Amino acid sequence: MTDYKNKMHYVYILECKDGSFYTGYTTDLENRVKTHNSGKGGKYTRGRTPVALKYYEEYADKNEACRREYAIKQLNRSEKLKIIDNNR
């Protein structure tokens, strides 16, 4: 069984080849981006590779990270762009 209590939890935004955004959650950010780019990531990104990591947040708590992922997914494109631009 995986011990999520001692891992960092990440919420991230990818920009896909077509310019669209994908938001996800992981405990291994570098590997997850590689998985997306290999075509084995989320269904949404499979036909939209390559993807580029544009933004991420770190959390110590999985539940908090998942709540934030959901909140970001509810945002429109311009709101996501503001998050990305404000953290460059």
PDB file of C-alpha atoms in Angstrom:
ATOM      1  CA  MET A   1       0.000   0.000   0.000  1.00  0.00           C
ATOM      2  CA  THR A   2       1.326   3.426  -0.941  1.00  0.00           C
ATOM      3  CA  ASP A   3       2.028   5.796   1.944  1.00  0.00           C
ATOM      4  CA  TYR A   4       0.639   9.155   0.768  1.00  0.00           C
ATOM      5  CA  LYS A   5       1.119  10.771   4.177  1.00  0.00           C
ATOM      6  CA  ASN A   6       4.869  11.239   3.694  1.00  0.00           C
ATOM      7  CA  LYS A   7       4.783  12.358   0.069  1.00  0.00           C
ATOM      8  CA  MET A   8       4.305  15.755  -1.439  1.00  0.00           C
ATOM      9  CA  HIS A   9       1.141  16.158  -3.453  1.00  0.00           C
ATOM     10  CA  TYR A  10       1.086  18.296  -6.581  1.00  0.00           C
ATOM     11  CA  VAL A  11      -1.628  20.018  -8.559  1.00  0.00           C
ATOM     12  CA  TYR A  12      -0.434  21.038 -11.990  1.00  0.00           C
ATOM     13  CA  ILE A  13      -1.509  22.743 -15.182  1.00  0.00           C
ATOM     14  CA  LEU A  14      -0.187  21.548 -18.532  1.00  0.00           C
ATOM     15  CA  GLU A  15      -0.464  23.348 -21.825  1.00  0.00           C
ATOM     16  CA  CYS A  16      -1.217  20.934 -24.640  1.00  0.00           C
ATOM     17  CA  LYS A  17       0.014  21.140 -28.230  1.00  0.00           C
ATOM     18  CA  ASP A  18      -3.334  22.624 -29.297  1.00  0.00           C
ATOM     19  CA  GLY A  19      -3.046  25.411 -26.687  1.00  0.00           C
ATOM     20  CA  SER A  20      -5.627  23.957 -24.321  1.00  0.00           C
ATOM     21  CA  PHE A  21      -4.964  23.406 -20.623  1.00  0.00           C
ATOM     22  CA  TYR A  22      -5.096  20.202 -18.596  1.00  0.00           C
ATOM     23  CA  THR A  23      -5.174  20.212 -14.783  1.00  0.00           C
ATOM     24  CA  GLY A  24      -4.181  17.165 -12.773  1.00  0.00           C
ATOM     25  CA  TYR A  25      -2.940  15.745  -9.481  1.00  0.00           C
ATOM     26  CA  THR A  26       0.107  13.574  -8.756  1.00  0.00           C
ATOM     27  CA  THR A  27       2.706  12.661  -6.149  1.00  0.00           C
ATOM     28  CA  ASP A  28       5.519  12.522  -8.746  1.00  0.00           C
ATOM     29  CA  LEU A  29       5.370  15.611 -10.917  1.00  0.00           C
ATOM     30  CA  GLU A  30       8.371  14.954 -13.161  1.00  0.00           C
ATOM     31  CA  ASN A  31       7.303  11.388 -13.916  1.00  0.00           C
ATOM     32  CA  ARG A  32       3.691  12.407 -14.506  1.00  0.00           C
ATOM     33  CA  VAL A  33       4.643  14.990 -17.133  1.00  0.00           C
ATOM     34  CA  LYS A  34       6.807  12.353 -18.859  1.00  0.00           C
ATOM     35  CA  THR A  35       3.851   9.946 -18.769  1.00  0.00           C
ATOM     36  CA  HIS A  36       1.593  12.541 -20.389  1.00  0.00           C
ATOM     37  CA  ASN A  37       4.186  13.195 -23.102  1.00  0.00           C
ATOM     38  CA  SER A  38       4.573   9.480 -23.799  1.00  0.00           C
ATOM     39  CA  GLY A  39       0.870   9.320 -24.660  1.00  0.00           C
ATOM     40  CA  LYS A  40       0.002   7.267 -21.576  1.00  0.00           C
ATOM     41  CA  GLY A  41      -1.252  10.088 -19.375  1.00  0.00           C
ATOM     42  CA  GLY A  42      -4.800  11.316 -19.025  1.00  0.00           C
ATOM     43  CA  LYS A  43      -7.201  10.538 -21.852  1.00  0.00           C
ATOM     44  CA  TYR A  44      -7.526  14.250 -22.619  1.00  0.00           C
ATOM     45  CA  THR A  45      -3.801  14.715 -23.272  1.00  0.00           C
ATOM     46  CA  ARG A  46      -3.214  11.559 -25.335  1.00  0.00           C
ATOM     47  CA  GLY A  47      -3.950  13.226 -28.643  1.00  0.00           C
ATOM     48  CA  ARG A  48      -2.562  16.596 -27.641  1.00  0.00           C
ATOM     49  CA  THR A  49       1.124  15.883 -27.025  1.00  0.00           C
ATOM     50  CA  PRO A  50       3.603  17.280 -26.493  1.00  0.00           C
ATOM     51  CA  VAL A  51       2.488  18.972 -23.303  1.00  0.00           C
ATOM     52  CA  ALA A  52       4.402  21.564 -21.284  1.00  0.00           C
ATOM     53  CA  LEU A  53       4.232  22.102 -17.535  1.00  0.00           C
ATOM     54  CA  LYS A  54       3.037  25.674 -16.992  1.00  0.00           C
ATOM     55  CA  TYR A  55       2.217  25.739 -13.291  1.00  0.00           C
ATOM     56  CA  TYR A  56       2.165  23.620 -10.153  1.00  0.00           C
ATOM     57  CA  GLU A  57       1.400  23.860  -6.452  1.00  0.00           C
ATOM     58  CA  GLU A  58       2.719  21.627  -3.640  1.00  0.00           C
ATOM     59  CA  TYR A  59       0.628  20.284  -0.773  1.00  0.00           C
ATOM     60  CA  ALA A  60       1.457  18.084   2.205  1.00  0.00           C
ATOM     61  CA  ASP A  61      -2.135  16.812   2.335  1.00  0.00           C
ATOM     62  CA  LYS A  62      -3.766  14.776  -0.465  1.00  0.00           C
ATOM     63  CA  ASN A  63      -7.294  15.963   0.307  1.00  0.00           C
ATOM     64  CA  GLU A  64      -6.251  19.596   0.143  1.00  0.00           C
ATOM     65  CA  ALA A  65      -4.498  19.012  -3.185  1.00  0.00           C
ATOM     66  CA  CYS A  66      -7.530  17.252  -4.647  1.00  0.00           C
ATOM     67  CA  ARG A  67      -9.814  20.086  -3.532  1.00  0.00           C
ATOM     68  CA  ARG A  68      -7.495  22.578  -5.235  1.00  0.00           C
ATOM     69  CA  GLU A  69      -7.374  20.467  -8.404  1.00  0.00           C
ATOM     70  CA  TYR A  70     -11.176  20.508  -8.542  1.00  0.00           C
ATOM     71  CA  ALA A  71     -11.257  24.278  -7.957  1.00  0.00           C
ATOM     72  CA  ILE A  72      -8.791  24.944 -10.780  1.00  0.00           C
ATOM     73  CA  LYS A  73     -10.743  22.677 -13.124  1.00  0.00           C
ATOM     74  CA  GLN A  74     -13.796  24.892 -12.539  1.00  0.00           C
ATOM     75  CA  LEU A  75     -11.950  28.002 -13.759  1.00  0.00           C
ATOM     76  CA  ASN A  76     -12.222  29.316 -17.287  1.00  0.00           C
ATOM     77  CA  ARG A  77      -9.221  29.741 -19.563  1.00  0.00           C
ATOM     78  CA  SER A  78      -8.576  33.399 -18.688  1.00  0.00           C
ATOM     79  CA  GLU A  79      -8.639  32.609 -14.958  1.00  0.00           C
ATOM     80  CA  LYS A  80      -6.131  29.786 -15.484  1.00  0.00           C
ATOM     81  CA  LEU A  81      -3.923  32.130 -17.502  1.00  0.00           C
ATOM     82  CA  LYS A  82      -3.948  34.596 -14.600  1.00  0.00           C
ATOM     83  CA  ILE A  83      -2.768  31.861 -12.220  1.00  0.00           C
ATOM     84  CA  ILE A  84       0.010  30.885 -14.615  1.00  0.00           C
ATOM     85  CA  ASP A  85       1.073  34.488 -15.367  1.00  0.00           C
ATOM     86  CA  ASN A  86       1.045  35.553 -11.696  1.00  0.00           C
ATOM     87  CA  ASN A  87       3.505  32.809 -10.801  1.00  0.00           C
ATOM     88  CA  ARG A  88       6.219  33.305 -13.406  1.00  0.00           C
TER      89      ARG A  88
END
